Coordinates of C-alpha atoms and ligand atoms in Angstrom, one line a residue:
X1 CA -34.8 68.5 -166.1
X2 CA -35.8 65.4 -168.1
X3 CA -35.2 62.0 -166.5
X4 CA -33.2 59.8 -168.9
X5 CA -33.1 56.0 -168.9
X6 CA -29.6 54.7 -169.3
X7 CA -29.2 51.0 -170.2
X8 CA -26.6 49.0 -168.3
X9 CA -25.7 45.3 -167.6
X10 CA -26.2 43.8 -164.1
X11 CA -23.1 43.3 -161.9
X12 CA -22.7 40.1 -160.0
X13 CA -20.6 41.4 -157.1
X14 CA -22.7 44.0 -155.4
X15 CA -23.7 42.1 -152.2
X16 CA -23.2 44.4 -149.3
X17 CA -20.8 43.1 -146.5
X18 CA -20.7 43.8 -142.8
X19 CA -21.2 47.5 -143.5
X20 CA -22.3 48.4 -147.0
X21 CA -20.6 47.8 -150.4
X22 CA -16.9 48.3 -150.4
X23 CA -14.6 47.9 -153.4
X24 CA -11.4 49.4 -154.8
X25 CA -12.0 53.0 -156.1
X26 CA -11.2 51.6 -159.6
X27 CA -14.2 49.2 -159.4
X28 CA -16.6 52.1 -158.5
X29 CA -15.2 54.1 -161.4
X30 CA -16.2 51.4 -163.9
X31 CA -19.1 52.7 -166.1
X32 CA -22.5 52.2 -164.4
X33 CA -21.1 50.5 -161.3
X34 CA -22.2 53.0 -158.7
X35 CA -25.3 53.9 -160.7
X36 CA -26.5 50.3 -160.8
X37 CA -26.0 49.9 -157.0
X38 CA -27.9 53.2 -156.3
X39 CA -30.7 52.2 -158.6
X40 CA -30.9 48.7 -157.1
X41 CA -31.2 50.4 -153.6
X42 CA -34.0 52.6 -154.9
X43 CA -35.7 49.6 -156.4
X44 CA -35.4 47.6 -153.2
X45 CA -37.1 50.4 -151.4
X46 CA -40.0 50.1 -153.9
X47 CA -39.0 53.4 -155.4
X48 CA -38.2 56.7 -153.8
X49 CA -40.9 58.9 -155.4
X50 CA -41.9 61.6 -152.9
X51 CA -39.3 60.5 -150.3
X52 CA -36.7 62.5 -148.4
X53 CA -33.2 61.3 -148.1
X54 CA -29.8 62.5 -146.8
X55 CA -26.4 62.0 -148.4
X56 CA -22.8 62.7 -147.5
X57 CA -19.5 61.0 -146.9
X58 CA -16.2 60.8 -145.1
X59 CA -14.4 63.1 -147.6
X60 CA -12.4 60.3 -149.3
X61 CA -11.4 60.3 -152.9
X62 CA -14.4 59.9 -155.3
X63 CA -16.8 61.1 -152.6
X64 CA -17.7 64.3 -154.5
X65 CA -18.1 62.5 -157.9
X66 CA -20.3 59.9 -156.3
X67 CA -22.4 62.6 -154.6
X68 CA -23.2 64.4 -157.8
X69 CA -24.2 61.1 -159.4
X70 CA -26.5 60.3 -156.6
X71 CA -28.1 63.8 -156.6
X72 CA -28.9 63.4 -160.3
X73 CA -30.3 59.9 -159.9
X74 CA -32.4 61.0 -156.9
X75 CA -33.9 63.8 -158.9
X76 CA -34.7 61.5 -161.8
X77 CA -36.2 58.9 -159.5
X78 CA -38.6 61.4 -158.0
X79 CA -37.1 62.1 -154.6
X80 CA -38.9 65.0 -153.0
X81 CA -36.0 66.4 -151.0
X82 CA -32.3 65.7 -150.6
X83 CA -30.2 66.9 -147.8
X84 CA -26.4 67.1 -148.5
X85 CA -23.7 67.8 -146.0
X86 CA -21.7 70.9 -147.0
X87 CA -18.6 69.9 -149.0
X88 CA -20.0 66.4 -149.1
X89 CA -19.0 65.8 -145.5
X90 CA -21.3 63.8 -143.2
X91 CA -20.0 61.4 -140.5
X92 CA -21.9 58.1 -140.1
X93 CA -23.2 59.1 -136.6
X94 CA -24.2 62.5 -137.9
X95 CA -26.1 60.9 -140.8
X96 CA -28.0 58.8 -138.3
X97 CA -28.7 61.9 -136.3
X98 CA -30.0 63.9 -139.3
X99 CA -32.2 61.0 -140.6
X100 CA -33.9 60.7 -137.2
X101 CA -34.1 64.4 -136.3
X102 CA -35.7 65.4 -139.7
X103 CA -37.7 62.2 -140.1
X104 CA -36.2 61.3 -143.4
X105 CA -36.8 58.1 -145.2
X106 CA -33.1 57.2 -145.2
X107 CA -29.8 58.2 -146.5
X108 CA -26.6 57.2 -148.3
X109 CA -23.2 57.3 -146.5
X110 CA -20.3 57.3 -148.8
X111 CA -17.5 55.7 -146.9
X112 CA -15.3 52.6 -146.7
X113 CA -14.9 53.5 -143.0
X114 CA -11.5 52.4 -141.7
X115 CA -10.2 51.2 -145.1
X116 CA -7.5 53.4 -146.8
X117 CA -8.6 55.9 -149.4
X118 CA -7.1 57.7 -152.5
X119 CA -7.2 56.6 -156.1
X120 CA -5.6 53.2 -155.3
X121 CA -7.6 52.8 -152.1
X122 CA -11.1 51.8 -151.2
X123 CA -14.5 53.4 -151.7
X124 CA -17.8 52.4 -150.2
X125 CA -21.5 53.2 -150.0
X126 CA -24.1 52.2 -147.4
X127 CA -27.7 52.9 -147.1
X128 CA -29.3 53.7 -143.7
X129 CA -33.0 53.3 -143.2
X130 CA -35.6 55.7 -141.7
X131 CA -34.6 54.7 -138.1
X132 CA -31.2 56.1 -138.9
X133 CA -29.6 52.7 -138.7
X134 CA -27.7 50.5 -141.2
X135 CA -30.0 48.7 -143.6
X136 CA -31.0 45.4 -142.0
X137 CA -29.9 42.1 -143.7
X138 CA -33.4 41.7 -145.2
X139 CA -32.9 45.0 -147.1
X140 CA -29.2 44.5 -148.1
X141 CA -30.2 41.1 -149.5
X142 CA -33.0 42.6 -151.5
X143 CA -30.6 45.3 -152.8
X144 CA -28.3 42.5 -153.9
X145 CA -31.1 40.6 -155.6
X146 CA -32.1 43.8 -157.5
X147 CA -28.5 44.4 -158.6
X148 CA -28.4 40.9 -160.2
X149 CA -31.2 42.0 -162.6
X150 CA -30.5 45.8 -162.8
X151 CA -30.4 46.6 -166.5
X152 CA -30.6 50.4 -166.4
X153 CA -31.1 53.4 -164.2
X154 CA -32.7 56.9 -164.2
X155 CA -30.6 60.0 -164.2
X156 CA -30.5 63.5 -165.7
X157 CA -28.1 65.7 -167.6
X158 CA -28.1 68.5 -165.0
X159 CA -24.8 70.1 -164.1
X160 CA -22.9 69.5 -160.9
X161 CA -24.2 71.4 -157.8
X162 CA -21.9 73.7 -155.8
X163 CA -21.7 72.0 -152.4
X164 CA -19.3 74.4 -150.8
X165 CA -21.9 76.7 -149.1
X166 CA -25.1 76.0 -147.2
X167 CA -28.0 76.6 -149.7
X168 CA -31.5 75.6 -150.6
X169 CA -32.2 75.1 -154.3
X170 CA -34.3 73.1 -156.7
X171 CA -33.3 70.5 -159.2
X172 CA -36.5 70.0 -161.3
X173 CA -39.2 69.1 -158.7
X174 CA -36.6 68.0 -156.1
X175 CA -35.6 70.3 -153.3
X176 CA -31.9 70.3 -152.5
X177 CA -30.6 71.5 -149.2
X178 CA -26.9 71.8 -148.5
X179 CA -26.6 71.9 -144.7
X180 CA -24.0 72.3 -142.0
X181 CA -23.2 68.6 -141.2
X182 CA -21.9 69.4 -137.7
X183 CA -24.5 71.6 -135.9
X184 CA -27.3 69.1 -135.3
X185 CA -24.9 66.4 -134.1
X186 CA -23.0 68.8 -131.8
X187 CA -26.4 70.0 -130.4
X188 CA -27.3 66.3 -129.6
X189 CA -24.0 65.8 -127.8
X190 CA -24.7 68.9 -125.7
X191 CA -28.1 67.4 -124.7
X192 CA -26.5 64.1 -123.5
X193 CA -23.3 65.3 -121.8
X194 CA -22.5 68.0 -119.2
X195 CA -20.7 70.4 -121.5
X196 CA -20.1 72.9 -118.6
X197 CA -18.3 70.3 -116.6
X198 CA -16.3 69.0 -119.6
X199 CA -15.4 72.6 -120.6
X200 CA -13.9 73.2 -117.1
X201 CA -11.9 70.0 -117.4
X202 CA -10.6 70.8 -120.9
X203 CA -9.7 74.4 -120.0
X204 CA -7.9 73.3 -116.8
X205 CA -4.2 73.9 -117.6
X206 CA -3.3 70.8 -115.5
X207 CA -5.4 68.6 -117.8
X208 CA -4.2 67.9 -121.3
X209 CA -5.7 65.8 -124.0
X210 CA -5.1 64.9 -127.5
X211 CA -7.6 64.0 -130.2
X212 CA -6.5 62.5 -133.6
X213 CA -9.1 62.6 -136.4
X214 CA -6.7 60.8 -138.7
X215 CA -7.4 63.3 -141.5
X216 CA -10.8 61.8 -141.8
X217 CA -14.4 63.0 -141.2
X218 CA -14.4 63.9 -137.5
X219 CA -12.0 66.8 -138.0
X220 CA -14.7 69.5 -138.4
X221 CA -16.8 67.9 -135.7
X222 CA -13.8 67.9 -133.3
X223 CA -13.1 71.6 -134.1
X224 CA -16.6 72.6 -133.3
X225 CA -17.2 70.5 -130.2
X226 CA -13.8 70.4 -128.5
X227 CA -12.4 73.8 -129.5
X228 CA -15.3 76.1 -130.2
X229 CA -17.9 74.8 -127.7
X230 CA -15.8 73.3 -125.0
X231 CA -12.8 75.7 -125.2
X232 CA -10.0 73.1 -125.5
X233 CA -6.7 74.5 -126.8
X234 CA -6.5 74.1 -130.6
X235 CA -3.2 72.3 -130.2
X236 CA -5.1 69.4 -128.6
X237 CA -6.3 68.3 -132.1
X238 CA -4.2 66.3 -134.5
X239 CA -4.9 65.7 -138.2
X240 CA -8.2 67.4 -138.1
X241 CA -8.4 68.5 -141.8
X242 CA -10.2 65.8 -143.9
X243 CA -8.0 64.7 -146.8
X244 CA -9.1 62.5 -149.8
X245 CA -6.3 60.0 -149.1
X246 CA -6.3 60.5 -145.3
X247 CA -2.8 61.9 -145.6
X248 CA -1.7 58.5 -146.9
X249 CA -2.7 56.8 -143.7
X250 CA -5.1 54.0 -142.8
X251 CA -7.9 55.7 -140.9
X252 CA -8.3 52.9 -138.4
X253 CA -8.0 54.0 -134.8
X254 CA -6.0 51.1 -133.4
X255 CA -2.5 50.8 -131.8
X256 CA -0.9 50.2 -135.2
X257 CA -2.5 52.7 -137.5
X258 CA -3.1 55.6 -135.1
X259 CA 0.6 56.0 -134.9
X260 CA 0.7 59.8 -134.4
X261 CA -1.6 59.5 -131.4
X262 CA 0.2 56.5 -130.0
X263 CA 3.5 58.3 -130.2
X264 CA 2.1 61.1 -128.1
X265 CA 0.3 59.0 -125.6
X266 CA 3.1 56.5 -124.9
X267 CA 5.8 59.1 -124.5
X268 CA 7.1 60.5 -121.2
X269 CA 4.9 63.3 -120.0
X270 CA 2.0 61.9 -122.1
X271 CA -1.3 63.7 -122.0
X272 CA -3.9 62.4 -119.4
X273 CA -6.4 61.4 -122.1
X274 CA -6.1 60.6 -125.8
X275 CA -8.6 59.4 -128.4
X276 CA -8.9 58.8 -132.1
X277 CA -11.7 58.0 -134.6
X278 CA -11.9 56.3 -137.9
X279 CA -12.7 57.3 -141.5
X280 CA -16.4 57.8 -141.1
X281 CA -16.4 58.8 -137.4
X282 CA -18.2 55.8 -135.9
X283 CA -15.2 54.2 -134.2
X284 CA -13.2 55.4 -131.2
X285 CA -10.0 54.4 -129.5
X286 CA -9.5 55.7 -126.0
X287 CA -6.1 55.9 -124.3
X288 CA -4.8 57.1 -121.0
X289 CA -1.2 58.2 -120.5
X290 CA 0.8 55.0 -121.4
X291 CA -2.4 53.0 -121.1
X292 CA -4.7 51.4 -123.7
X293 CA -8.4 50.8 -123.1
X294 CA -9.6 47.7 -124.7
X295 CA -12.9 48.5 -126.6
X296 CA -14.6 45.6 -124.9
X297 CA -13.7 47.0 -121.5
X298 CA -14.8 50.5 -122.7
X299 CA -18.4 49.5 -123.5
X300 CA -18.7 47.6 -120.2
X301 CA -17.4 50.6 -118.3
X302 CA -19.7 52.9 -120.1
X303 CA -22.7 50.8 -119.2
X304 CA -21.6 50.5 -115.6
X305 CA -21.3 54.3 -115.3
X306 CA -24.1 55.5 -117.6
X307 CA -26.4 56.5 -114.7
X308 CA -23.8 59.2 -113.8
X309 CA -24.2 61.0 -117.2
X310 CA -27.0 63.5 -117.8
X311 CA -28.5 61.7 -120.8
X312 CA -28.8 58.4 -118.9
X313 CA -29.5 59.6 -115.4
X314 CA -32.6 57.4 -115.1
X315 CA -30.5 54.3 -115.7
X316 CA -30.2 52.0 -118.7
X317 CA -32.7 49.4 -120.1
X318 CA -30.5 46.7 -121.5
X319 CA -27.2 46.2 -123.2
X320 CA -25.8 44.3 -126.2
X321 CA -22.5 43.3 -127.7
X322 CA -21.5 41.6 -130.9
X323 CA -20.6 37.9 -130.3
X324 CA -16.8 38.3 -130.6
X325 CA -16.8 41.2 -128.1
X326 CA -15.7 40.1 -124.6
X327 CA -18.2 39.2 -121.9
X328 CA -17.1 42.1 -119.7
X329 CA -20.4 43.7 -120.6
X330 CA -22.3 40.6 -119.5
X331 CA -20.9 41.0 -116.0
X332 CA -22.1 44.6 -115.8
X333 CA -25.6 43.6 -117.0
X334 CA -25.8 40.9 -114.4
X335 CA -24.9 43.3 -111.6
X336 CA -27.4 45.9 -112.9
X337 CA -30.0 43.1 -113.4
X338 CA -30.7 44.1 -117.0
X339 CA -30.9 42.2 -120.3
X340 CA -27.7 41.5 -122.2
X341 CA -27.9 40.5 -125.9
X342 CA -25.3 38.8 -128.0
X343 CA -25.6 39.6 -131.7
X344 CA -23.6 38.9 -134.9
X345 CA -20.8 41.3 -135.9
X346 CA -22.1 44.5 -137.5
X347 CA -24.1 47.4 -136.2
X348 CA -27.2 46.5 -138.2
X349 CA -28.0 43.7 -135.7
X350 CA -28.6 46.2 -132.8
X351 CA -31.2 48.2 -134.7
X352 CA -34.3 46.1 -133.9
X353 CA -33.5 45.9 -130.2
X354 CA -32.8 49.6 -130.0
X355 CA -36.1 50.4 -131.8
X356 CA -38.0 48.1 -129.5
X357 CA -36.6 49.9 -126.5
X358 CA -34.8 46.8 -125.2
X359 CA -31.4 48.4 -125.0
X360 CA -29.6 51.6 -124.1
X361 CA -25.9 50.8 -124.6
X362 CA -24.2 48.6 -127.1
X363 CA -20.8 47.9 -128.5
X364 CA -18.3 45.9 -130.5
X365 CA -14.7 44.9 -129.8
X366 CA -13.8 46.7 -133.1
X367 CA -13.7 50.1 -131.4
X368 CA -17.4 50.7 -131.8
X369 CA -19.6 51.9 -128.9
X370 CA -22.9 53.8 -128.8
X371 CA -26.3 54.2 -127.3
X372 CA -29.9 54.6 -128.2
X373 CA -29.4 58.3 -129.0
X374 CA -28.7 57.1 -132.5
X375 CA -28.8 53.9 -134.6
X376 CA -25.0 53.9 -135.4
X377 CA -21.9 53.5 -133.4
X378 CA -20.5 56.9 -132.5
X379 CA -16.9 57.7 -132.0
X380 CA -17.1 61.3 -130.6
X381 CA -20.0 60.2 -128.3
X382 CA -17.6 57.7 -126.7
X383 CA -14.9 60.2 -126.4
X384 CA -17.2 62.7 -124.7
X385 CA -18.5 60.0 -122.4
X386 CA -15.0 59.3 -121.2
X387 CA -14.3 63.1 -120.8
X388 CA -17.5 63.5 -118.8
X389 CA -16.6 60.5 -116.6
X390 CA -13.0 61.7 -116.0
X391 CA -14.4 65.1 -115.0
X392 CA -16.8 63.5 -112.5
X393 CA -14.5 60.9 -111.1
X394 CA -11.3 63.0 -111.1
X395 CA -9.3 59.9 -111.7
X396 CA -7.0 58.9 -114.5
X397 CA -8.1 56.5 -117.3
X398 CA -5.9 53.7 -115.8
X399 CA -7.4 54.2 -112.3
X400 CA -11.0 54.2 -113.7
X401 CA -10.3 50.9 -115.7
X402 CA -8.6 49.3 -112.7
X403 CA -11.5 50.2 -110.4
X404 CA -13.8 48.6 -112.9
X405 CA -11.8 45.3 -113.1
X406 CA -11.7 45.1 -109.3
X407 CA -15.4 45.4 -109.2
X408 CA -16.5 43.2 -112.1
X409 CA -13.4 41.0 -112.8
X410 CA -11.2 41.4 -115.8
X411 CA -11.8 39.8 -119.2
X412 CA -8.4 39.5 -120.8
X413 CA -9.1 40.1 -124.5
X414 CA -7.3 40.4 -127.8
X415 CA -8.0 40.2 -131.5
X416 CA -5.4 39.1 -134.0
X417 CA -6.0 40.0 -137.7
X418 CA -4.3 38.3 -140.6
X419 CA -5.0 40.7 -143.5
X420 CA -4.9 40.0 -147.3
X421 CA -4.6 36.2 -146.9
X422 CA -5.3 34.2 -150.1
X423 CA -9.2 33.8 -150.0
X424 CA -9.0 30.1 -150.8
X425 CA -6.6 29.4 -148.0
X426 CA -8.6 31.5 -145.5
X427 CA -11.8 29.6 -146.4
X428 CA -10.0 26.3 -146.0
X429 CA -8.8 27.2 -142.5
X430 CA -12.3 28.1 -141.4
X431 CA -13.8 25.0 -143.0
X432 CA -11.2 22.6 -141.5
X433 CA -11.8 23.9 -138.0
X434 CA -15.6 23.6 -138.5
X435 CA -15.2 20.0 -139.6
X436 CA -13.4 19.2 -136.4
X437 CA -16.2 20.5 -134.1
X438 CA -17.5 17.0 -133.0
X439 CA -14.0 15.7 -132.4
X440 CA -13.0 18.8 -130.4
X441 CA -16.0 18.9 -128.0
X442 CA -14.8 17.6 -124.6
X443 CA -11.1 17.7 -125.6
X444 CA -8.7 18.8 -122.9
X445 CA -5.5 20.8 -123.8
X446 CA -3.7 21.1 -120.4
X447 CA -6.1 23.0 -118.2
X448 CA -8.2 24.1 -121.1
X449 CA -11.3 22.0 -121.8
X450 CA -13.6 22.7 -124.8
X451 CA -17.2 22.4 -123.8
X452 CA -18.8 23.7 -126.9
X453 CA -17.7 24.2 -130.5
X454 CA -20.2 25.8 -132.9
X455 CA -20.8 28.2 -135.7
X456 CA -22.7 31.2 -134.1
X457 CA -26.2 31.8 -135.3
X458 CA -28.6 34.5 -134.2
X459 CA -32.4 34.6 -134.1
X460 CA -33.5 38.2 -133.9
X461 CA -35.9 38.3 -131.0
X462 CA -37.9 41.1 -132.5
X463 CA -38.5 40.1 -136.2
X464 CA -37.6 36.4 -135.9
X465 CA -35.0 36.6 -138.7
X466 CA -32.3 33.9 -138.5
X467 CA -28.6 34.8 -139.3
X468 CA -26.4 31.8 -139.6
X469 CA -22.6 31.2 -140.0
X470 CA -21.6 34.2 -138.0
X471 CA -18.3 33.0 -136.7
X472 CA -16.7 29.8 -135.3
X473 CA -16.6 29.6 -131.5
X474 CA -14.6 27.4 -129.2
X475 CA -16.0 27.8 -125.7
X476 CA -14.1 26.5 -122.7
X477 CA -15.0 25.3 -119.2
X478 CA -13.3 28.2 -117.5
X479 CA -15.4 30.7 -119.7
X480 CA -12.4 31.3 -122.0
X481 CA -13.3 31.7 -125.7
X482 CA -11.5 31.4 -129.1
X483 CA -13.4 32.8 -132.0
X484 CA -12.5 32.7 -135.7
X485 CA -14.3 34.5 -138.5
X486 CA -13.7 36.0 -141.9
X487 CA -14.0 39.8 -142.2
X488 CA -16.8 41.2 -144.3
X489 CA -15.3 44.6 -144.9
X490 CA -12.0 44.0 -146.8
X491 CA -11.5 44.5 -150.5
X492 CA -8.4 42.4 -151.3
X493 CA -8.0 38.8 -150.4
X494 CA -9.5 37.7 -147.1
X495 CA -8.9 38.9 -143.6
X496 CA -8.9 36.2 -140.9
X497 CA -9.8 37.4 -137.4
X498 CA -9.0 35.4 -134.3
X499 CA -10.4 36.6 -131.0
X500 CA -9.2 35.5 -127.6
X501 CA -10.8 35.9 -124.2
X502 CA -10.0 34.7 -120.7
X503 CA -11.9 35.6 -117.6
X504 CA -9.9 36.5 -114.4
X505 CA -11.8 37.0 -111.2
X506 CA -8.8 36.9 -108.8
X507 CA -8.1 40.5 -107.9
X508 CA -4.3 40.0 -107.6
X509 CA -4.0 38.7 -111.1
X510 CA -5.5 41.5 -113.1
X511 CA -2.5 43.5 -114.1
X512 CA -0.8 41.2 -116.6
X513 CA -0.2 42.1 -120.2
X514 CA -3.1 40.8 -122.2
X515 CA -0.9 38.9 -124.7
X516 CA 0.9 37.2 -121.9
X517 CA -2.4 36.2 -120.1
X518 CA -3.8 34.9 -123.4
X519 CA -0.7 33.0 -124.5
X520 CA -2.1 29.5 -123.9
X521 CA -5.2 30.3 -126.0
X522 CA -3.2 31.9 -128.7
X523 CA -0.9 28.9 -129.0
X524 CA -3.8 26.5 -129.0
X525 CA -5.7 28.4 -131.8
X526 CA -2.6 28.5 -133.9
X527 CA -2.1 24.7 -133.4
X528 CA -5.7 23.8 -134.1
X529 CA -5.9 25.9 -137.3
X530 CA -2.4 25.4 -138.5
X531 CA -2.8 29.0 -139.5
X532 CA 0.8 30.2 -139.5
X533 CA 1.9 27.4 -141.8
X534 CA -1.1 27.6 -144.2
X535 CA -0.9 31.4 -144.5
X536 CA 2.9 31.5 -144.5
X537 CA 2.7 34.3 -141.9
X538 CA 4.9 34.4 -138.8
X539 CA 2.7 36.9 -137.0
X540 CA -0.7 38.7 -137.3
X541 CA -0.9 41.9 -139.4
X542 CA -2.6 43.8 -136.5
X543 CA -2.8 42.8 -132.8
X544 CA -5.4 44.7 -130.7
Ligands
VG1_1 C1 -15.5 45.1 -139.0 C2 -15.7 44.9 -137.5 C3 -17.2 45.1 -137.1 C4 -17.7 46.4 -137.6 C5 -17.5 46.6 -139.1 C6 -17.9 47.9 -139.6 O1 -16.3 44.1 -139.7 O2 -15.2 43.7 -137.1 O3 -17.3 44.9 -135.7 O4 -19.1 46.5 -137.3 O5 -16.1 46.4 -139.4 O6 -17.2 48.9 -139.0 P1 -15.5 42.8 -140.3 O7 -16.6 42.0 -141.0 O8 -14.4 43.3 -141.2 O9 -15.0 42.1 -139.1 V1 -16.9 50.4 -139.8 O10 -16.2 51.4 -138.7 O11 -16.3 49.9 -141.1 O12 -18.4 51.0 -140.3
CO2 CO1 -16.3 53.3 -139.4

């Protein structure tokens, strides 16, 4: 195996977004595109000579091609050992688990997460550091700078490796281990949750549940955990065979795209509990029979009940949420008298706080929840948390959520996404609202009074890094919020996200439909941004 130096030209569009580099498959198929990004990552790490890394992905189209490319480049760049998920499969949380458990120097996750796949769809690559978490901004920026001057990469002529069976082999001086991507992760879940108790629940003929893997990466994990280890009937699982195009679907577990699950859960005689996860397994949607759990409520409820679960029986240290996530979590932190952090969107911002032992539970409104057991959000962990809680409380999902609202108040919450908007228009909408900040402060719109209008910035309390321009906020006197930001994960045009929150402390007023309760804020945001007229859209693409 002789390393070969291949000459290439730098690309100018390889700045990672909210979660790694995402582009259309066709872009990744351009000669040298993937290779340059991988080499730039190696260069940003000051080389990978003698290092140990993991690699795997969500099973989407181009996953296997990209894996073979990375294996050859890793060998040529002097990697000591590479661990590869069998069949190229490795969920994002399992990658985090493996990196931590085997003390690796990092790993590549090949996924565009909730974005559609297939030859016309999206592909993505992200690098996680030695703590198992997404590369922090400092590193992603360094990778981008390297990519701007990357004029070549090291690779070899070695043939493709068979990834279909667990094996240990050598590629030149590099050790290659093809491993079972499920086992270590499933073992970790068994340490955190009471598997005996959950097994009793899942095997009780009166309890029925439904899990939808959306033809994405969690299929094999769900088979092993729910069916093999916990004894759930096999028919509880939907779409659990990973497919390169996710069966033509959009592996985003929300009320619009998880339509198979939504059909089952909103029918007469719906199961008691339903859940879905996304492309790479880090998101979760939780449903009761005819009942949707808002992810912002889910993370708050998980924090409030963590002490009941084996893995958190000594209580939790602190909590954190991304800025647009509702303040339901803050109410729990206040009651528990623990710290609550507000970070920019993206899991990478939780890493330092988790490493410093300042937090135990964190989450995002975008169906992401997790704890300090890993450094990624973790879809199946959240599902198991809910199952464990239902088994303990012997209550329905709706009853559990209602009990939570009665105790902590309800934060009515919704996110409206306008996808594939013309980028120029989207930027214009954001800029115009920003320009009106001074004028808007103190303005009253009926009962709504704006007390603060700003562009969120975050000073990391651990490493002192400043992250600016993280989303426009309109904060109101009654604690309502309107937030506007541009997505950093899309690949065509721009996605505008509008977030609405209204706090309700009166117990009798907690059972409204969220869209109804938030109507005054939604109307105001549309008026202030002139969004419908400028985008030519009559309604959002997705409402959560
Ligand atoms: C979205 C979500 C964000 C999440 C990110 C990655 O980012 O809003 O909360 O961390 O996706 O999730 P954006 O920039 O499009 O709003 V995943 O499941 O793609 O790893
Ligand atoms: Co994801």
